[in-house]
Coordinates of C-alpha atoms in Angstrom, one line a residue:
M1 CA 40.4 162.3 2.1
N2 CA 38.9 159.4 0.2
Q3 CA 39.1 157.2 3.3
W4 CA 37.4 159.9 5.4
L5 CA 34.6 160.3 2.9
D6 CA 34.2 156.5 2.5
E7 CA 33.9 156.0 6.3
R8 CA 31.0 158.5 6.3
L9 CA 29.3 158.1 3.0
H10 CA 30.3 154.5 2.0
I11 CA 31.3 155.6 -1.4
S12 CA 33.0 152.2 -2.1
R13 CA 29.6 150.5 -1.7
L14 CA 28.0 153.0 -4.1
N15 CA 30.8 152.3 -6.6
D16 CA 30.4 148.5 -6.3
K17 CA 26.6 148.5 -6.5
F18 CA 25.8 151.3 -9.0
L19 CA 28.9 152.9 -10.6
R20 CA 30.2 149.6 -11.8
K21 CA 26.8 148.7 -13.4
A22 CA 27.3 147.2 -16.9
F23 CA 25.5 149.0 -19.8
P24 CA 24.8 147.1 -23.0
V25 CA 26.7 148.4 -26.0
H26 CA 24.0 149.0 -28.6
H27 CA 23.0 152.2 -30.4
S28 CA 19.3 151.7 -29.7
F29 CA 19.8 152.2 -26.0
F30 CA 20.9 155.8 -26.7
L31 CA 17.2 156.8 -27.4
G32 CA 16.4 156.8 -23.7
E33 CA 19.5 158.9 -23.0
I34 CA 18.5 161.4 -25.6
T35 CA 15.1 161.7 -23.9
L36 CA 16.9 162.4 -20.6
F37 CA 19.3 164.9 -22.2
S38 CA 16.3 166.8 -23.7
L39 CA 14.7 167.0 -20.3
I40 CA 17.8 168.4 -18.7
I41 CA 18.2 171.1 -21.4
L42 CA 14.5 171.9 -21.1
I43 CA 14.9 172.5 -17.4
L44 CA 18.0 174.7 -17.8
T45 CA 16.6 176.8 -20.6
G46 CA 13.2 176.9 -18.8
I47 CA 14.9 178.4 -15.7
L48 CA 16.6 181.1 -17.9
L49 CA 13.3 181.9 -19.7
A50 CA 11.4 182.1 -16.4
L51 CA 13.7 184.9 -15.3
S52 CA 12.4 187.2 -18.0
Y53 CA 8.8 185.9 -18.3
E54 CA 5.9 187.7 -16.6
P55 CA 3.1 185.1 -15.9
S56 CA 0.1 187.5 -16.1
N57 CA -2.6 188.3 -18.6
S58 CA -3.1 191.8 -17.2
L59 CA -2.9 194.5 -19.8
V60 CA 0.2 196.6 -20.0
V61 CA 1.5 199.2 -22.5
N62 CA 3.4 197.7 -25.4
S63 CA 6.8 199.3 -25.1
F64 CA 7.6 198.4 -28.7
D65 CA 4.5 200.2 -30.0
P66 CA 3.1 202.3 -27.1
G67 CA 0.4 204.1 -29.2
T68 CA -0.7 207.5 -27.9
A69 CA -1.5 209.0 -24.6
D70 CA -5.2 209.1 -25.5
K71 CA -5.2 205.6 -26.9
P72 CA -2.3 203.4 -25.5
N73 CA -1.6 200.1 -27.1
L74 CA -2.4 197.6 -24.4
I75 CA -1.4 194.0 -24.6
P76 CA -1.2 191.1 -22.1
A77 CA 1.9 191.2 -19.8
A78 CA 2.7 187.5 -20.8
Y79 CA 2.7 188.4 -24.5
H80 CA 4.7 191.5 -23.8
S81 CA 7.4 189.6 -21.9
A82 CA 7.6 187.1 -24.9
L83 CA 8.3 190.0 -27.2
K84 CA 11.0 191.3 -24.8
I85 CA 12.6 187.8 -24.6
N86 CA 12.8 187.8 -28.4
A87 CA 14.4 191.2 -28.4
M88 CA 17.0 190.2 -25.8
P89 CA 20.5 189.1 -26.9
F90 CA 20.2 185.4 -27.6
G91 CA 16.6 185.5 -26.2
D92 CA 15.1 184.1 -29.4
M93 CA 17.8 181.5 -29.6
L94 CA 16.9 180.4 -26.1
R95 CA 13.3 180.0 -27.0
R96 CA 14.3 178.0 -30.1
V97 CA 16.5 175.6 -28.1
H98 CA 13.6 175.1 -25.5
H99 CA 11.1 174.5 -28.3
W100 CA 13.1 172.0 -30.3
C101 CA 14.2 170.1 -27.2
A102 CA 10.6 169.7 -26.3
N103 CA 9.8 168.2 -29.7
I104 CA 12.9 166.0 -29.6
M105 CA 12.1 164.7 -26.2
V106 CA 8.6 163.6 -27.3
A107 CA 10.0 162.1 -30.5
A108 CA 12.8 160.3 -28.8
A109 CA 10.4 158.9 -26.2
I110 CA 8.1 157.6 -28.9
I111 CA 10.9 155.9 -30.8
H112 CA 12.3 154.5 -27.6
M113 CA 8.9 152.9 -26.8
M114 CA 8.7 151.6 -30.3
R115 CA 12.0 149.9 -29.7
V116 CA 10.8 148.4 -26.4
Y117 CA 7.6 147.2 -28.0
F118 CA 9.0 145.6 -31.2
T119 CA 11.8 143.8 -29.2
G120 CA 9.4 142.6 -26.5
A121 CA 11.2 144.5 -23.8
F122 CA 7.9 145.2 -22.1
K123 CA 7.5 141.6 -20.9
K124 CA 7.9 140.2 -17.4
P125 CA 9.4 141.7 -15.2
R126 CA 9.4 145.1 -17.0
E127 CA 5.6 145.7 -17.2
I128 CA 5.7 148.4 -14.6
N129 CA 8.4 150.3 -16.4
W130 CA 6.4 150.1 -19.6
W131 CA 3.5 151.8 -17.8
I132 CA 5.8 154.4 -16.3
G133 CA 7.2 155.1 -19.7
L134 CA 3.7 155.7 -21.1
L135 CA 2.9 158.1 -18.3
L136 CA 6.2 159.9 -19.0
L137 CA 5.3 160.3 -22.6
I138 CA 1.7 161.6 -21.8
F139 CA 3.0 164.1 -19.3
S140 CA 5.7 165.2 -21.7
A141 CA 3.1 166.1 -24.3
L142 CA 1.0 167.9 -21.6
T143 CA 4.0 169.9 -20.5
A144 CA 4.7 170.9 -24.1
V145 CA 1.1 172.0 -24.6
T146 CA 1.2 174.2 -21.5
G147 CA 4.5 175.6 -22.8
Y148 CA 3.3 176.9 -26.1
I149 CA 0.3 178.5 -24.4
L150 CA 2.5 180.7 -22.1
P151 CA 3.4 183.4 -24.8
Y152 CA -0.3 184.1 -24.8
D153 CA -0.3 185.4 -28.4
N154 CA -3.4 184.9 -30.5
Y155 CA -2.4 181.3 -31.4
A156 CA -2.1 180.4 -27.7
Y157 CA -5.4 182.3 -26.9
Q158 CA -7.3 180.3 -29.6
T159 CA -5.6 177.0 -28.6
L160 CA -6.4 177.5 -24.9
G161 CA -10.0 178.3 -25.9
V162 CA -10.2 174.9 -27.7
V163 CA -8.7 173.1 -24.7
Y164 CA -11.1 174.8 -22.3
A165 CA -14.1 173.9 -24.5
I166 CA -13.0 170.2 -24.7
T167 CA -12.6 170.1 -20.9
A168 CA -16.1 171.7 -20.5
S169 CA -17.6 169.1 -22.8
V170 CA -17.2 166.3 -20.2
P171 CA -20.7 165.2 -19.3
W172 CA -22.1 166.0 -15.9
V173 CA -19.0 167.8 -14.5
G174 CA -17.5 169.5 -17.5
E175 CA -18.1 173.1 -16.6
W176 CA -16.9 172.6 -13.0
L177 CA -13.9 170.7 -14.2
A178 CA -12.9 173.4 -16.8
Q179 CA -13.2 176.2 -14.2
A180 CA -11.2 174.2 -11.6
A181 CA -8.5 173.5 -14.1
F182 CA -8.2 177.0 -15.6
A183 CA -9.0 179.1 -12.6
G184 CA -12.4 180.2 -13.6
A185 CA -14.4 180.8 -16.8
Y186 CA -12.2 181.4 -19.9
P187 CA -10.6 183.8 -20.4
G188 CA -10.2 184.6 -16.8
E189 CA -7.7 186.8 -15.1
Q190 CA -5.9 183.9 -13.5
V191 CA -5.6 181.6 -16.4
I192 CA -2.0 182.4 -17.3
P193 CA -0.7 182.1 -13.7
R194 CA -2.5 178.8 -13.5
I195 CA -1.0 177.5 -16.7
Y196 CA 2.4 178.8 -15.6
G197 CA 2.1 176.9 -12.3
Y198 CA 1.4 173.7 -14.3
H199 CA 4.3 174.3 -16.7
I200 CA 7.1 175.2 -14.3
M201 CA 6.1 173.3 -11.1
L202 CA 3.5 170.5 -11.2
L203 CA 4.3 168.9 -14.6
P204 CA 8.1 169.1 -14.2
L205 CA 7.8 167.5 -10.8
I206 CA 5.8 164.7 -12.4
L207 CA 8.3 164.3 -15.2
L208 CA 11.2 164.2 -12.7
A209 CA 9.4 161.7 -10.5
T210 CA 8.5 159.4 -13.4
T211 CA 12.0 159.7 -14.9
G212 CA 13.6 158.9 -11.6
A213 CA 11.3 155.9 -11.0
H214 CA 11.9 154.7 -14.6
M215 CA 15.7 154.8 -14.2
L216 CA 15.7 153.2 -10.7
I217 CA 13.6 150.3 -11.9
M218 CA 15.8 149.9 -14.9
V219 CA 18.9 149.8 -12.7
K220 CA 17.2 147.2 -10.4
Q221 CA 16.0 145.0 -13.3
K222 CA 18.9 145.5 -15.6
H223 CA 18.6 146.3 -19.3
T224 CA 17.3 143.8 -21.8
Q225 CA 20.4 142.4 -23.4
P226 CA 20.9 142.6 -27.2
G227 CA 20.6 139.2 -28.9
Y228 CA 24.4 138.8 -29.3
A229 CA 24.9 138.8 -25.5
K230 CA 23.1 135.4 -25.3
R231 CA 25.9 133.8 -27.3
L232 CA 28.7 135.5 -25.3
A233 CA 27.6 135.0 -21.7
Y234 CA 24.1 133.5 -21.1
K235 CA 22.1 135.4 -18.5
K236 CA 25.0 137.7 -17.6
I237 CA 25.2 141.4 -18.4
V238 CA 27.5 142.0 -21.3
G239 CA 28.5 145.6 -21.6
V240 CA 30.7 148.4 -20.3
P241 CA 30.8 149.8 -16.7
L242 CA 29.0 153.0 -15.9
S243 CA 31.8 154.9 -14.1
T244 CA 34.8 154.3 -16.4
Q245 CA 33.4 153.8 -19.9
Q246 CA 29.6 154.4 -20.2
T247 CA 29.8 157.9 -18.5
P248 CA 32.4 159.3 -21.0
I249 CA 30.2 157.9 -23.8
M250 CA 27.2 159.6 -22.3
I251 CA 29.1 162.9 -21.9
L252 CA 30.2 162.8 -25.5
L253 CA 26.7 162.0 -26.7
A254 CA 25.3 164.8 -24.6
L255 CA 27.8 167.3 -26.0
L256 CA 27.1 166.1 -29.6
F257 CA 23.4 166.3 -29.0
A258 CA 23.6 169.8 -27.5
G259 CA 25.7 171.0 -30.5
I260 CA 23.2 169.6 -33.0
V261 CA 20.3 171.3 -31.2
L262 CA 22.1 174.6 -31.1
F263 CA 23.1 174.3 -34.8
F264 CA 19.5 173.4 -35.7
S265 CA 18.0 176.2 -33.6
A266 CA 20.3 178.8 -35.2
F267 CA 18.7 178.2 -38.6
V268 CA 15.2 177.0 -38.0
P269 CA 12.8 179.5 -36.4
V270 CA 10.0 178.5 -34.0
H271 CA 6.5 179.8 -33.2
P272 CA 6.5 183.5 -34.3
V273 CA 4.6 185.3 -31.6
E274 CA 4.9 188.6 -33.5
H275 CA 3.2 187.1 -36.5
F276 CA 0.1 186.0 -34.6
G277 CA -0.1 189.1 -32.5
P278 CA -1.9 189.6 -29.1
P279 CA -5.1 187.7 -28.2
D280 CA -8.0 188.5 -30.5
P281 CA -11.5 187.1 -30.6
T282 CA -11.2 186.5 -34.3
P283 CA -10.5 182.8 -34.9
I284 CA -7.4 181.7 -36.7
A285 CA -8.1 179.7 -39.9
N286 CA -7.0 176.1 -39.8
I287 CA -5.3 176.3 -36.4
K288 CA -3.4 173.0 -35.6
P289 CA -1.6 171.6 -32.6
D290 CA 1.9 170.2 -32.6
W291 CA 2.6 167.0 -34.5
Y292 CA 2.3 164.7 -31.5
L293 CA -1.3 165.8 -30.9
L294 CA -2.3 166.0 -34.5
W295 CA -4.0 162.6 -34.4
I296 CA -6.5 163.8 -31.8
F297 CA -7.1 166.9 -33.9
G298 CA -7.7 164.6 -36.9
A299 CA -10.3 162.6 -35.0
L300 CA -12.1 165.8 -34.1
A301 CA -12.0 167.0 -37.7
I302 CA -13.7 163.9 -39.2
I303 CA -16.1 162.9 -36.4
P304 CA -19.7 163.7 -37.4
G305 CA -21.5 166.3 -35.3
F306 CA -24.0 165.0 -32.8
E307 CA -25.3 165.5 -29.3
F308 CA -27.7 163.7 -27.0
E309 CA -28.7 163.5 -23.4
L310 CA -27.8 160.5 -21.2
L311 CA -28.9 160.2 -17.6
G312 CA -28.8 164.0 -17.3
G313 CA -25.4 164.4 -19.0
H314 CA -24.9 166.1 -22.3
I315 CA -22.8 163.9 -24.7
T316 CA -21.3 165.8 -27.7
A317 CA -19.1 164.9 -30.7
E318 CA -16.4 167.1 -29.2
F319 CA -16.2 165.0 -26.0
V320 CA -16.3 161.7 -28.0
G321 CA -13.7 162.8 -30.6
A322 CA -11.3 164.5 -28.2
M323 CA -11.5 162.3 -25.1
V324 CA -13.4 159.0 -25.6
F325 CA -11.9 158.0 -29.0
P326 CA -8.3 158.9 -28.1
A327 CA -8.6 156.9 -24.9
I328 CA -9.0 153.7 -26.9
P329 CA -5.5 153.6 -28.5
I330 CA -3.9 154.9 -25.3
G331 CA -5.7 152.2 -23.3
L332 CA -4.5 149.6 -25.7
L333 CA -0.9 150.7 -25.1
F334 CA -1.4 150.2 -21.4
L335 CA -2.8 146.7 -22.0
V336 CA 0.2 145.6 -24.1
P337 CA 2.0 143.8 -21.2
L338 CA -1.2 142.2 -20.0
L339 CA -1.9 140.7 -23.4
D340 CA 1.4 138.9 -23.4
R341 CA 1.1 135.2 -22.5
T342 CA 4.8 134.8 -21.6
R343 CA 5.4 133.7 -18.0
E344 CA 9.2 133.4 -18.1
Y345 CA 11.5 136.3 -17.3
M346 CA 12.7 138.4 -20.3
Y347 CA 16.4 138.6 -20.5
Y348 CA 17.2 139.2 -24.2
A349 CA 15.7 141.5 -26.8
E350 CA 13.7 139.6 -29.4
N351 CA 14.1 139.8 -33.1
P352 CA 10.8 141.6 -34.3
T353 CA 10.5 139.2 -37.3
D354 CA 10.4 136.2 -34.9
H355 CA 7.1 137.5 -33.7
P356 CA 5.1 138.5 -36.9
R357 CA 1.8 139.0 -35.2
R358 CA 3.2 141.5 -32.6
L359 CA 5.1 143.2 -35.4
A360 CA 2.0 143.4 -37.6
W361 CA -0.1 144.9 -34.8
G362 CA 2.6 147.5 -34.1
V363 CA 2.9 148.5 -37.7
A364 CA -0.9 148.7 -38.0
F365 CA -1.1 150.9 -34.9
L366 CA 1.5 153.3 -36.4
V367 CA -0.4 153.5 -39.7
F368 CA -3.6 154.1 -37.7
M369 CA -2.0 157.1 -35.9
L370 CA -0.5 158.5 -39.1
V371 CA -3.8 158.4 -41.0
L372 CA -5.6 160.1 -38.1
S373 CA -2.8 162.8 -38.2
L374 CA -3.4 163.1 -42.0
A375 CA -7.1 163.7 -41.2
G376 CA -6.0 166.8 -39.3
Y377 CA -5.2 168.3 -42.7
K378 CA -8.7 167.8 -44.0
P379 CA -9.2 171.5 -45.0
E380 CA -5.9 171.5 -46.9
L381 CA -6.9 168.2 -48.6
I382 CA -10.2 169.7 -49.7
A383 CA -8.6 173.0 -50.8
S384 CA -6.1 171.0 -53.0
G385 CA -8.9 169.2 -54.7
M386 CA -7.9 165.7 -53.5
L387 CA -11.1 165.5 -51.5
T388 CA -14.4 167.3 -51.5
S389 CA -16.4 168.7 -48.6
G390 CA -19.0 166.1 -49.3
N391 CA -16.8 163.0 -49.3
A392 CA -13.8 164.0 -47.0
N393 CA -15.2 162.5 -43.8
A394 CA -16.2 159.2 -45.4
V395 CA -13.0 158.8 -47.3
L396 CA -10.8 159.6 -44.3
W397 CA -12.8 157.3 -42.0
I398 CA -12.4 154.4 -44.5
L399 CA -8.6 155.1 -44.7
V400 CA -8.4 155.2 -40.8
F401 CA -9.6 151.6 -40.6
V402 CA -8.7 150.1 -44.0
L403 CA -5.0 151.1 -44.2
P404 CA -4.1 149.7 -40.8
A405 CA -5.8 146.4 -41.7
V406 CA -3.9 146.3 -45.0
A407 CA -0.6 147.1 -43.1
F408 CA -1.3 144.3 -40.7
F409 CA -1.7 141.6 -43.3
V410 CA 1.0 142.9 -45.6
T411 CA 3.5 142.9 -42.7
K412 CA 2.6 139.4 -41.7
A413 CA 3.0 138.2 -45.3
I414 CA 6.4 139.9 -45.7
V415 CA 7.7 138.4 -42.5
R416 CA 6.5 134.9 -43.3
G417 CA 7.9 135.2 -46.8
I418 CA 11.3 136.2 -45.3
A419 CA 11.1 133.2 -42.9
R420 CA 10.4 130.8 -45.7
M421 CA 13.3 132.2 -47.7
N422 CA 15.6 131.8 -44.8
T423 CA 14.4 128.3 -44.2
R424 CA 15.0 127.5 -47.9
E425 CA 18.5 129.0 -47.8
R426 CA 19.4 126.9 -44.8
T427 CA 18.1 123.8 -46.4
V428 CA 19.9 124.4 -49.7
G429 CA 23.1 125.4 -47.9
S430 CA 23.2 122.3 -45.5
P431 CA 25.6 119.5 -46.5
Q432 CA 24.1 116.5 -48.1
V433 CA 24.7 113.2 -46.4
T434 CA 25.0 110.1 -48.6
H435 CA 25.0 106.5 -47.6
S436 CA 27.3 103.9 -49.3
H437 CA 26.1 100.4 -49.8
D438 CA 29.5 99.0 -50.8

C-alpha cells in the first residue's frame, strides 16, 4: 500500500523535503504555534456559532420576553440569535472560547513579533515575512472587531456607529467609502449581513492566506537559530525533525493550550449581551474597544478638536486621531527591515543587549503604545481625581512623548552598564601573565 501511494503521490519526497525539516528547540518558537492553534480553534468554534447565528438586523419578536399582542417586544434578529446561543447547552461556553482565543491570538502574535524584533530575526532574508506577519496582526485585529459587532447589542451598535463615523471622516471620499464598506448609510438594513460576510469569509480567507504564506516562507528560509546552535554546528539547522519529534510536541502543546483555554473560559465570562440590551440611540458612557485597539482610542481621546478645509476636503480631528496618527507607528513597523544596514544573511538570533540602540527603540515604542492606551482611560483618570478636565490632555500628551524618551535613554544606560560590568568581570577573571627576568 505504501509503495502504491508513493508511486502516485511521491510521499517519500515529501518526507525527505518537508517532514524531516529540523525545528529549533527553544520555548520562544512556541509563540508562533500558539497563534496558529488559536486560529484553528477560532475557525472551528466560529463554524459551530454560525450554525445558530442569524445575520440580520431585521426586527423579530423576542421569544424570551415577547411582550403583548398589542405591543410586541421587537429586537434585531442578530441580537435575538445571540440570546438563543447563550441559552443553548454550552452555547455561552462556545462564545467564551471563541472570544478568548481571539484575544490570545492577537496577544501571541504581538509577543511573537516582539521576539522577532528584539532578536533581529527580521533581517535579510526575512524582511518579507516580517511584513506578512504585520499584515497578519492587522487583519487579526480587524477580524476581532467585526466579531464583537455581530451580536448587535447596544455595545456593538454604538461601536459600529463610531467605526462608521471614522470611515466617513476621510476627506473627499469619506461618505462614499463608509457607505460602500457598510452597505449604505448607518444603520442600514444590510449592515449586519455585510459585517457577517467580512467576518466569516473575507477576513478569514485573508488570515489563512497570510498564515500559509508566512509558514511557507519560514519553511523555505528556515528558522533563525538560537545562539547556542552557532557553537554546535555553524550554519546548520540544530533541532528535532518535524515528523517524528516536533509533531508530538506540537500536539501536546495544542492539547495543553486547548485545556487551559477551556478552563479559563469556564470561569471568566465574556461580553454580556443581555446587560447591554438591544440597540438603542442612547450613547453608552465611556465605551471602549478591546485592549489591542485602546491606543487608537487614547489618541482620539486626547487630540484637540479642530476642523478645516483643504483643497475641497474636510479635515477633522477624528480623521487625524483615528487614521493619520495611528498610521505613523504602524508605518514605522513596516520600515524596520529597511532601516537595518546589515547586508549579510541572518542565521542566528541576536542577543538583544548586544544591540542597545535597537533594544532602546523597541522599549520606547512599547512605552509609547502603553501610554496611549492609558490615555483611553482619560474619563476614569479625571473621575479619580488624578487629572482634571483642564489639564488632562496636556499631561497625557506630555507623557506620550516624554516617557518613551526616558525609556529609550534608561534602557541604553542599563545595557551599557551591564556591558561594562561584564567587561570588568572578564578582565578581573582572566589569568595574570608574569615575566621572569632570572
